[in-house]
């Protein structure tokens, strides 16, 4: 494992948070939450409402503001976790990635979803941190164990 590892995550329902906490334990990593300056509420996530916040942000390629900056400068490896919305990461994840210099760092994504596998590999995010080394991400559920996550970290060969 690399000298210094950070697990970052964005979570609204708590599923991604649960995976991130287990991953931080499995990878012996620090953990930071990607928090929006304006928290999401249930009505923001109603996919069947074209005017809900998540739909609008996705369509206009928005960059929602973060409540706090996350400094990645001390880390070699940064895991980035998110729920899959519309087959990709929520736009605030792009805000986070574009806010830091990831030169010389390795980024690994992990995602949660009720069923979609699209977007978990993180390829749609590569342009947000083009100077990073990207490892292929993976989808997990909040039911996955810390042992499962530890095995994945080992397979990554970081």
Tab-separated table of N, CA, C and O in Angstrom, residues 8-126:
chain	number	residue	atom	x	y	z
A	8	UNK	N	-12.157	9.559	-0.091
A	8	UNK	CA	-13.123	10.651	-0.148
A	8	UNK	C	-14.429	10.073	-0.669
A	8	UNK	O	-14.427	9.085	-1.409
A	9	UNK	N	-15.534	10.692	-0.281
A	9	UNK	CA	-16.813	10.168	-0.744
A	9	UNK	C	-17.882	11.248	-0.698
A	9	UNK	O	-17.820	12.182	0.099
A	10	UNK	N	-18.864	11.102	-1.580
A	10	UNK	CA	-20.080	11.900	-1.558
A	10	UNK	C	-21.217	10.924	-1.337
A	10	UNK	O	-21.301	9.888	-2.008
A	11	UNK	N	-22.076	11.229	-0.374
A	11	UNK	CA	-23.187	10.333	-0.063
A	11	UNK	C	-24.392	11.150	0.372
A	11	UNK	O	-24.246	12.104	1.138
A	12	UNK	N	-25.548	10.783	-0.133
A	12	UNK	CA	-26.782	11.432	0.303
A	12	UNK	C	-27.574	10.476	1.188
A	12	UNK	O	-27.987	10.829	2.281
A	13	UNK	N	-27.744	9.239	0.756
A	13	UNK	CA	-28.571	8.282	1.496
A	13	UNK	C	-27.804	7.524	2.574
A	13	UNK	O	-28.411	6.882	3.420
A	14	UNK	N	-26.476	7.573	2.524
A	14	UNK	CA	-25.670	6.857	3.510
A	14	UNK	C	-25.025	5.591	2.979
A	14	UNK	O	-24.130	5.031	3.619
A	15	UNK	N	-25.438	5.103	1.804
A	15	UNK	CA	-24.862	3.870	1.262
A	15	UNK	C	-23.387	4.036	0.906
A	15	UNK	O	-22.560	3.186	1.237
A	16	UNK	N	-23.062	5.130	0.231
A	16	UNK	CA	-21.664	5.350	-0.141
A	16	UNK	C	-20.825	5.626	1.102
A	16	UNK	O	-19.678	5.189	1.185
A	17	UNK	N	-21.382	6.308	2.078
A	17	UNK	CA	-20.677	6.558	3.346
A	17	UNK	C	-20.305	5.232	4.015
A	17	UNK	O	-19.174	5.069	4.497
A	18	UNK	N	-21.239	4.286	4.045
A	18	UNK	CA	-20.986	2.982	4.679
A	18	UNK	C	-19.830	2.261	3.987
A	18	UNK	O	-18.951	1.707	4.662
A	19	UNK	N	-19.808	2.281	2.659
A	19	UNK	CA	-18.719	1.638	1.922
A	19	UNK	C	-17.409	2.377	2.187
A	19	UNK	O	-16.362	1.756	2.415
A	20	UNK	N	-17.453	3.713	2.167
A	20	UNK	CA	-16.242	4.514	2.390
A	20	UNK	C	-15.631	4.232	3.762
A	20	UNK	O	-14.404	4.116	3.890
A	21	UNK	N	-16.454	4.106	4.765
A	21	UNK	CA	-15.939	3.831	6.113
A	21	UNK	C	-15.257	2.466	6.180
A	21	UNK	O	-14.187	2.328	6.775
A	22	UNK	N	-15.850	1.471	5.542
A	22	UNK	CA	-15.230	0.139	5.503
A	22	UNK	C	-13.931	0.167	4.690
A	22	UNK	O	-12.945	-0.458	5.061
A	23	UNK	N	-13.957	0.908	3.578
A	23	UNK	CA	-12.768	1.007	2.734
A	23	UNK	C	-11.630	1.698	3.480
A	23	UNK	O	-10.482	1.262	3.393
A	24	UNK	N	-11.939	2.740	4.217
A	24	UNK	CA	-10.900	3.437	4.994
A	24	UNK	C	-10.257	2.470	5.990
A	24	UNK	O	-9.035	2.479	6.163
A	25	UNK	N	-11.059	1.643	6.609
A	25	UNK	CA	-10.514	0.637	7.519
A	25	UNK	C	-9.670	-0.390	6.783
A	25	UNK	O	-8.568	-0.734	7.221
A	26	UNK	N	-10.172	-0.855	5.653
A	26	UNK	CA	-9.473	-1.883	4.875
A	26	UNK	C	-8.158	-1.376	4.309
A	26	UNK	O	-7.197	-2.135	4.179
A	27	UNK	N	-8.103	-0.087	3.969
A	27	UNK	CA	-6.910	0.487	3.334
A	27	UNK	C	-6.039	1.263	4.318
A	27	UNK	O	-5.050	1.866	3.913
A	28	UNK	N	-6.412	1.241	5.587
A	28	UNK	CA	-5.695	2.010	6.606
A	28	UNK	C	-5.528	3.468	6.141
A	28	UNK	O	-4.421	4.009	6.114
A	29	UNK	N	-6.651	4.065	5.741
A	29	UNK	CA	-6.651	5.382	5.111
A	29	UNK	C	-7.377	6.415	5.957
A	29	UNK	O	-8.242	6.082	6.773
A	30	UNK	N	-7.037	7.670	5.716
A	30	UNK	CA	-7.819	8.781	6.247
A	30	UNK	C	-9.103	8.854	5.438
A	30	UNK	O	-9.193	8.305	4.335
A	31	UNK	N	-10.094	9.560	5.963
A	31	UNK	CA	-11.377	9.656	5.271
A	31	UNK	C	-11.908	11.082	5.351
A	31	UNK	O	-11.767	11.743	6.382
A	32	UNK	N	-12.480	11.551	4.231
A	32	UNK	CA	-13.062	12.894	4.142
A	32	UNK	C	-14.338	12.819	3.313
A	32	UNK	O	-14.363	12.184	2.249
A	33	UNK	N	-15.354	13.513	3.765
A	33	UNK	CA	-16.612	13.570	3.026
A	33	UNK	C	-16.632	14.773	2.087
A	33	UNK	O	-16.262	15.880	2.477
A	34	UNK	N	-17.074	14.564	0.863
A	34	UNK	CA	-17.296	15.639	-0.094
A	34	UNK	C	-18.691	16.184	0.200
A	34	UNK	O	-19.699	15.536	-0.099
A	35	UNK	N	-18.734	17.349	0.821
A	35	UNK	CA	-20.009	17.919	1.252
A	35	UNK	C	-20.386	19.112	0.380
A	35	UNK	O	-19.584	20.023	0.199
A	36	UNK	N	-21.618	19.123	-0.126
A	36	UNK	CA	-22.067	20.278	-0.897
A	36	UNK	C	-22.371	21.453	0.034
A	36	UNK	O	-22.779	21.251	1.181
A	37	UNK	N	-22.160	22.665	-0.451
A	37	UNK	CA	-22.480	23.828	0.376
A	37	UNK	C	-23.987	23.902	0.636
A	37	UNK	O	-24.416	24.398	1.667
A	38	UNK	N	-24.771	23.390	-0.287
A	38	UNK	CA	-26.218	23.298	-0.103
A	38	UNK	C	-26.580	21.813	-0.098
A	38	UNK	O	-26.590	21.164	-1.154
A	39	UNK	N	-26.828	21.241	1.084
A	39	UNK	CA	-27.108	19.798	1.169
A	39	UNK	C	-28.300	19.382	0.303
A	39	UNK	O	-29.235	20.160	0.094
A	40	UNK	N	-28.237	18.163	-0.187
A	40	UNK	CA	-29.338	17.614	-0.968
A	40	UNK	C	-30.424	17.110	-0.027
A	40	UNK	O	-30.135	16.576	1.044
A	41	UNK	N	-31.674	17.263	-0.461
A	41	UNK	CA	-32.817	16.725	0.265
A	41	UNK	C	-33.533	15.746	-0.665
A	41	UNK	O	-33.230	15.675	-1.857
A	42	UNK	N	-34.486	15.005	-0.129
A	42	UNK	CA	-35.152	13.948	-0.900
A	42	UNK	C	-35.734	14.461	-2.218
A	42	UNK	O	-35.598	13.811	-3.253
A	43	UNK	N	-36.352	15.629	-2.209
A	43	UNK	CA	-36.970	16.141	-3.437
A	43	UNK	C	-35.940	16.494	-4.506
A	43	UNK	O	-36.279	16.565	-5.691
A	44	UNK	N	-34.679	16.699	-4.118
A	44	UNK	CA	-33.615	16.986	-5.082
A	44	UNK	C	-33.249	15.773	-5.918
A	44	UNK	O	-32.539	15.896	-6.918
A	45	UNK	N	-33.678	14.596	-5.485
A	45	UNK	CA	-33.242	13.352	-6.114
A	45	UNK	C	-34.359	12.605	-6.839
A	45	UNK	O	-34.176	11.449	-7.215
A	46	UNK	N	-35.488	13.236	-7.061
A	46	UNK	CA	-36.622	12.567	-7.716
A	46	UNK	C	-36.374	12.490	-9.213
A	46	UNK	O	-36.662	13.424	-9.954
A	47	UNK	N	-35.836	11.381	-9.640
A	47	UNK	CA	-35.420	11.212	-11.039
A	47	UNK	C	-36.567	11.409	-12.028
A	47	UNK	O	-36.338	11.791	-13.170
A	48	UNK	N	-37.803	11.171	-11.599
A	48	UNK	CA	-38.939	11.333	-12.506
A	48	UNK	C	-39.394	12.784	-12.643
A	48	UNK	O	-40.283	13.095	-13.416
A	49	UNK	N	-38.751	13.697	-11.910
A	49	UNK	CA	-39.062	15.128	-11.985
A	49	UNK	C	-37.924	15.838	-12.709
A	49	UNK	O	-36.836	16.004	-12.167
A	50	UNK	N	-38.172	16.263	-13.941
A	50	UNK	CA	-37.097	16.879	-14.730
A	50	UNK	C	-36.575	18.169	-14.117
A	50	UNK	O	-35.490	18.630	-14.465
A	51	UNK	N	-37.301	18.744	-13.166
A	51	UNK	CA	-36.864	19.989	-12.529
A	51	UNK	C	-36.175	19.762	-11.185
A	51	UNK	O	-35.783	20.710	-10.524
A	52	UNK	N	-36.007	18.499	-10.792
A	52	UNK	CA	-35.321	18.244	-9.529
A	52	UNK	C	-33.843	18.628	-9.678
A	52	UNK	O	-33.290	18.642	-10.768
A	53	UNK	N	-33.232	18.962	-8.576
A	53	UNK	CA	-31.857	19.473	-8.578
A	53	UNK	C	-30.874	18.531	-9.275
A	53	UNK	O	-30.042	18.971	-10.073
A	54	UNK	N	-30.936	17.245	-8.989
A	54	UNK	CA	-29.990	16.299	-9.586
A	54	UNK	C	-30.137	16.267	-11.107
A	54	UNK	O	-29.140	16.225	-11.829
A	55	UNK	N	-31.379	16.296	-11.609
A	55	UNK	CA	-31.602	16.305	-13.055
A	55	UNK	C	-31.062	17.580	-13.683
A	55	UNK	O	-30.391	17.541	-14.710
A	56	UNK	N	-31.369	18.707	-13.083
A	56	UNK	CA	-30.927	19.996	-13.632
A	56	UNK	C	-29.405	20.070	-13.650
A	56	UNK	O	-28.805	20.450	-14.661
A	57	UNK	N	-28.756	19.686	-12.555
A	57	UNK	CA	-27.286	19.721	-12.498
A	57	UNK	C	-26.668	18.819	-13.560
A	57	UNK	O	-25.669	19.170	-14.176
A	58	UNK	N	-27.279	17.659	-13.765
A	58	UNK	CA	-26.751	16.710	-14.751
A	58	UNK	C	-26.876	17.272	-16.168
A	58	UNK	O	-25.927	17.216	-16.949
A	59	UNK	N	-28.020	17.820	-16.485
A	59	UNK	CA	-28.282	18.319	-17.833
A	59	UNK	C	-27.385	19.508	-18.181
A	59	UNK	O	-26.871	19.598	-19.294
A	60	UNK	N	-27.170	20.412	-17.229
A	60	UNK	CA	-26.380	21.616	-17.538
A	60	UNK	C	-24.901	21.447	-17.208
A	60	UNK	O	-24.134	22.394	-17.321
A	61	UNK	N	-24.496	20.238	-16.826
A	61	UNK	CA	-23.093	19.974	-16.496
A	61	UNK	C	-22.595	20.939	-15.416
A	61	UNK	O	-21.541	21.557	-15.536
A	62	UNK	N	-23.384	21.071	-14.369
A	62	UNK	CA	-23.107	22.013	-13.274
A	62	UNK	C	-21.899	21.581	-12.442
A	62	UNK	O	-21.472	20.434	-12.495
A	63	UNK	N	-21.383	22.514	-11.678
A	63	UNK	CA	-20.332	22.245	-10.698
A	63	UNK	C	-20.807	22.818	-9.360
A	63	UNK	O	-20.476	23.937	-8.991
A	64	UNK	N	-21.604	22.032	-8.613
A	64	UNK	CA	-22.096	22.515	-7.323
A	64	UNK	C	-20.928	22.845	-6.401
A	64	UNK	O	-19.892	22.181	-6.416
A	65	UNK	N	-21.102	23.872	-5.592
A	65	UNK	CA	-20.048	24.284	-4.664
A	65	UNK	C	-19.952	23.309	-3.504
A	65	UNK	O	-20.941	22.746	-3.049
A	66	UNK	N	-18.713	23.138	-3.031
A	66	UNK	CA	-18.460	22.302	-1.858
A	66	UNK	C	-18.508	23.166	-0.598
A	66	UNK	O	-18.133	24.344	-0.632
A	67	UNK	N	-18.941	22.571	0.495
A	67	UNK	CA	-18.974	23.278	1.770
A	67	UNK	C	-17.563	23.555	2.263
A	67	UNK	O	-17.288	24.630	2.806
A	68	UNK	N	-16.673	22.596	2.087
A	68	UNK	CA	-15.288	22.702	2.545
A	68	UNK	C	-14.358	22.109	1.496
A	68	UNK	O	-14.700	21.132	0.841
A	69	UNK	N	-13.181	22.665	1.402
A	69	UNK	CA	-12.157	22.127	0.512
A	69	UNK	C	-11.525	20.892	1.150
A	69	UNK	O	-11.441	20.794	2.374
A	70	UNK	N	-11.112	19.957	0.330
A	70	UNK	CA	-10.399	18.771	0.807
A	70	UNK	C	-9.004	18.832	0.204
A	70	UNK	O	-8.852	18.783	-1.012
A	71	UNK	N	-8.000	18.927	1.055
A	71	UNK	CA	-6.610	19.030	0.610
A	71	UNK	C	-6.037	17.632	0.397
A	71	UNK	O	-5.935	16.848	1.341
A	72	UNK	N	-5.661	17.327	-0.830
A	72	UNK	CA	-5.112	16.002	-1.150
A	72	UNK	C	-3.589	16.014	-1.260
A	72	UNK	O	-2.994	14.982	-1.571
A	73	UNK	N	-2.971	17.140	-1.000
A	73	UNK	CA	-1.535	17.294	-1.265
A	73	UNK	C	-0.657	16.289	-0.509
A	73	UNK	O	0.404	15.922	-1.001
A	74	UNK	N	-1.069	15.831	0.643
A	74	UNK	CA	-0.248	14.927	1.447
A	74	UNK	C	-0.427	13.451	1.085
A	74	UNK	O	0.205	12.586	1.680
A	75	UNK	N	-1.275	13.160	0.088
A	75	UNK	CA	-1.640	11.777	-0.201
A	75	UNK	C	-1.075	11.290	-1.524
A	75	UNK	O	-0.960	12.038	-2.480
A	76	UNK	N	-0.752	10.011	-1.563
A	76	UNK	CA	-0.280	9.346	-2.774
A	76	UNK	C	-1.438	8.738	-3.553
A	76	UNK	O	-1.444	8.722	-4.784
A	77	UNK	N	-2.404	8.192	-2.815
A	77	UNK	CA	-3.564	7.522	-3.393
A	77	UNK	C	-4.822	8.166	-2.833
A	77	UNK	O	-4.925	8.375	-1.623
A	78	UNK	N	-5.762	8.473	-3.738
A	78	UNK	CA	-7.036	9.034	-3.309
A	78	UNK	C	-8.154	8.182	-3.909
A	78	UNK	O	-8.288	8.074	-5.124
A	79	UNK	N	-8.928	7.549	-3.040
A	79	UNK	CA	-10.134	6.854	-3.457
A	79	UNK	C	-11.252	7.888	-3.503
A	79	UNK	O	-11.344	8.744	-2.620
A	80	UNK	N	-12.093	7.808	-4.527
A	80	UNK	CA	-13.191	8.750	-4.693
A	80	UNK	C	-14.479	7.943	-4.848
A	80	UNK	O	-14.651	7.216	-5.833
A	81	UNK	N	-15.369	8.075	-3.867
A	81	UNK	CA	-16.608	7.307	-3.870
A	81	UNK	C	-17.829	8.165	-4.094
A	81	UNK	O	-17.873	9.321	-3.676
A	82	UNK	N	-18.837	7.575	-4.737
A	82	UNK	CA	-20.047	8.303	-5.073
A	82	UNK	C	-21.177	7.330	-5.413
A	82	UNK	O	-20.935	6.200	-5.839
A	83	UNK	N	-22.422	7.793	-5.275
A	83	UNK	CA	-23.541	7.015	-5.805
A	83	UNK	C	-23.601	7.239	-7.312
A	83	UNK	O	-23.183	8.282	-7.804
A	84	UNK	N	-24.084	6.276	-8.043
A	84	UNK	CA	-24.220	6.430	-9.491
A	84	UNK	C	-25.576	7.089	-9.778
A	84	UNK	O	-26.619	6.564	-9.391
A	85	UNK	N	-25.495	8.262	-10.409
A	85	UNK	CA	-26.692	8.980	-10.845
A	85	UNK	C	-26.628	9.086	-12.356
A	85	UNK	O	-25.653	9.617	-12.907
A	86	UNK	N	-27.630	8.577	-13.052
A	86	UNK	CA	-27.699	8.681	-14.515
A	86	UNK	C	-26.483	8.034	-15.184
A	86	UNK	O	-26.005	8.501	-16.208
A	87	UNK	N	-25.948	7.004	-14.582
A	87	UNK	CA	-24.825	6.282	-15.154
A	87	UNK	C	-23.468	6.936	-14.949
A	87	UNK	O	-22.474	6.491	-15.517
A	88	UNK	N	-23.408	7.990	-14.132
A	88	UNK	CA	-22.162	8.708	-13.859
A	88	UNK	C	-22.147	9.188	-12.409
A	88	UNK	O	-23.134	9.060	-11.691
A	89	UNK	N	-21.036	9.784	-12.021
A	89	UNK	CA	-20.933	10.381	-10.688
A	89	UNK	C	-21.737	11.672	-10.628
A	89	UNK	O	-21.845	12.389	-11.634
A	90	UNK	N	-22.281	12.023	-9.470
A	90	UNK	CA	-22.926	13.325	-9.318
A	90	UNK	C	-21.927	14.450	-9.618
A	90	UNK	O	-20.714	14.296	-9.405
A	91	UNK	N	-22.419	15.555	-10.080
A	91	UNK	CA	-21.562	16.647	-10.527
A	91	UNK	C	-20.638	17.187	-9.437
A	91	UNK	O	-19.551	17.672	-9.733
A	92	UNK	N	-21.019	17.085	-8.181
A	92	UNK	CA	-20.144	17.592	-7.116
A	92	UNK	C	-18.827	16.828	-7.052
A	92	UNK	O	-17.811	17.360	-6.612
A	93	UNK	N	-18.819	15.604	-7.537
A	93	UNK	CA	-17.568	14.838	-7.583
A	93	UNK	C	-16.616	15.488	-8.582
A	93	UNK	O	-15.405	15.584	-8.346
A	94	UNK	N	-17.150	15.980	-9.676
A	94	UNK	CA	-16.329	16.718	-10.635
A	94	UNK	C	-15.788	18.004	-10.004
A	94	UNK	O	-14.630	18.364	-10.219
A	95	UNK	N	-16.641	18.679	-9.241
A	95	UNK	CA	-16.198	19.890	-8.532
A	95	UNK	C	-14.978	19.573	-7.684
A	95	UNK	O	-13.978	20.289	-7.720
A	96	UNK	N	-15.071	18.497	-6.915
A	96	UNK	CA	-13.962	18.091	-6.052
A	96	UNK	C	-12.698	17.797	-6.858
A	96	UNK	O	-11.620	18.313	-6.566
A	97	UNK	N	-12.817	16.978	-7.876
A	97	UNK	CA	-11.640	16.583	-8.664
A	97	UNK	C	-10.987	17.781	-9.348
A	97	UNK	O	-9.764	17.866	-9.427
A	98	UNK	N	-11.788	18.707	-9.831
A	98	UNK	CA	-11.249	19.879	-10.522
A	98	UNK	C	-10.681	20.920	-9.554
A	98	UNK	O	-9.980	21.832	-9.973
A	99	UNK	N	-10.936	20.755	-8.261
A	99	UNK	CA	-10.487	21.743	-7.271
A	99	UNK	C	-9.080	21.475	-6.746
A	99	UNK	O	-8.540	22.295	-6.002
A	100	UNK	N	-8.495	20.351	-7.111
A	100	UNK	CA	-7.201	19.946	-6.571
A	100	UNK	C	-6.222	19.593	-7.684
A	100	UNK	O	-6.622	19.242	-8.786
A	101	UNK	N	-4.941	19.615	-7.343
A	101	UNK	CA	-3.904	19.173	-8.277
A	101	UNK	C	-3.584	17.712	-7.949
A	101	UNK	O	-3.044	17.419	-6.883
A	102	UNK	N	-3.932	16.830	-8.859
A	102	UNK	CA	-3.709	15.408	-8.653
A	102	UNK	C	-2.464	14.909	-9.376
A	102	UNK	O	-2.283	13.706	-9.549
A	103	UNK	N	-1.586	15.799	-9.784
A	103	UNK	CA	-0.348	15.402	-10.457
A	103	UNK	C	0.429	14.429	-9.578
A	103	UNK	O	0.642	14.680	-8.387
A	104	UNK	N	0.828	13.297	-10.162
A	104	UNK	CA	1.631	12.316	-9.439
A	104	UNK	C	0.846	11.467	-8.461
A	104	UNK	O	1.432	10.651	-7.747
A	105	UNK	N	-0.462	11.612	-8.418
A	105	UNK	CA	-1.289	10.839	-7.486
A	105	UNK	C	-2.061	9.769	-8.251
A	105	UNK	O	-2.276	9.880	-9.449
A	106	UNK	N	-2.452	8.745	-7.533
A	106	UNK	CA	-3.291	7.697	-8.089
A	106	UNK	C	-4.704	7.889	-7.574
A	106	UNK	O	-4.910	8.080	-6.367
A	107	UNK	N	-5.669	7.863	-8.487
A	107	UNK	CA	-7.081	7.966	-8.119
A	107	UNK	C	-7.752	6.643	-8.440
A	107	UNK	O	-7.561	6.079	-9.528
A	108	UNK	N	-8.554	6.161	-7.485
A	108	UNK	CA	-9.349	4.953	-7.677
A	108	UNK	C	-10.780	5.292	-7.284
A	108	UNK	O	-11.014	5.776	-6.181
A	109	UNK	N	-11.718	5.045	-8.182
A	109	UNK	CA	-13.116	5.307	-7.863
A	109	UNK	C	-13.784	4.062	-7.293
A	109	UNK	O	-13.367	2.930	-7.548
A	110	UNK	N	-14.815	4.318	-6.514
A	110	UNK	CA	-15.725	3.256	-6.080
A	110	UNK	C	-17.109	3.871	-6.044
A	110	UNK	O	-17.266	5.067	-5.803
A	111	UNK	N	-18.102	3.087	-6.361
A	111	UNK	CA	-19.448	3.625	-6.476
A	111	UNK	C	-20.459	2.687	-5.846
A	111	UNK	O	-20.194	1.501	-5.659
A	112	UNK	N	-21.606	3.263	-5.533
A	112	UNK	CA	-22.734	2.482	-5.051
A	112	UNK	C	-23.910	2.728	-5.982
A	112	UNK	O	-24.033	3.787	-6.578
A	113	UNK	N	-24.757	1.717	-6.089
A	113	UNK	CA	-25.919	1.827	-6.960
A	113	UNK	C	-26.879	0.702	-6.626
A	113	UNK	O	-26.451	-0.378	-6.214
A	114	UNK	N	-28.150	0.978	-6.857
A	114	UNK	CA	-29.160	-0.049	-6.668
A	114	UNK	C	-29.081	-1.146	-7.715
A	114	UNK	O	-29.595	-2.223	-7.519
A	115	UNK	N	-28.411	-0.900	-8.823
A	115	UNK	CA	-28.317	-1.922	-9.841
A	115	UNK	C	-27.416	-1.573	-11.006
A	115	UNK	O	-26.916	-2.463	-11.668
A	116	UNK	N	-27.224	-0.304	-11.260
A	116	UNK	CA	-26.430	0.103	-12.415
A	116	UNK	C	-24.949	-0.156	-12.194
A	116	UNK	O	-24.401	0.147	-11.139
A	117	UNK	N	-24.314	-0.715	-13.222
A	117	UNK	CA	-22.861	-0.886	-13.197
A	117	UNK	C	-22.176	0.249	-13.938
A	117	UNK	O	-20.992	0.489	-13.770
A	118	UNK	N	-22.946	0.946	-14.791
A	118	UNK	CA	-22.387	2.057	-15.552
A	118	UNK	C	-21.871	3.133	-14.598
A	118	UNK	O	-22.518	3.469	-13.622
A	119	UNK	N	-20.703	3.667	-14.896
A	119	UNK	CA	-20.166	4.775	-14.125
A	119	UNK	C	-19.271	4.406	-12.964
A	119	UNK	O	-18.574	5.251	-12.426
A	120	UNK	N	-19.262	3.156	-12.555
A	120	UNK	CA	-18.449	2.764	-11.404
A	120	UNK	C	-16.960	2.773	-11.707
A	120	UNK	O	-16.145	3.014	-10.820
A	121	UNK	N	-16.594	2.543	-12.967
A	121	UNK	CA	-15.168	2.458	-13.316
A	121	UNK	C	-14.477	3.820	-13.296
A	121	UNK	O	-13.255	3.891	-13.318
A	122	UNK	N	-15.236	4.902	-13.287
A	122	UNK	CA	-14.662	6.237	-13.167
A	122	UNK	C	-14.128	6.845	-14.447
A	122	UNK	O	-13.630	7.968	-14.428
A	123	UNK	N	-14.241	6.150	-15.568
A	123	UNK	CA	-13.665	6.667	-16.817
A	123	UNK	C	-14.220	8.039	-17.196
A	123	UNK	O	-13.504	8.861	-17.751
A	124	UNK	N	-15.469	8.298	-16.880
A	124	UNK	CA	-16.090	9.587	-17.216
A	124	UNK	C	-15.497	10.742	-16.411
A	124	UNK	O	-15.748	11.900	-16.732
A	125	UNK	N	-14.697	10.447	-15.409
A	125	UNK	CA	-14.089	11.480	-14.560
A	125	UNK	C	-12.642	11.797	-14.915
A	125	UNK	O	-12.082	12.766	-14.405
A	126	UNK	N	-12.035	11.014	-15.752
A	126	UNK	CA	-10.601	11.170	-16.035
A	126	UNK	C	-10.227	12.572	-16.498
A	126	UNK	O	-9.163	13.084	-16.130
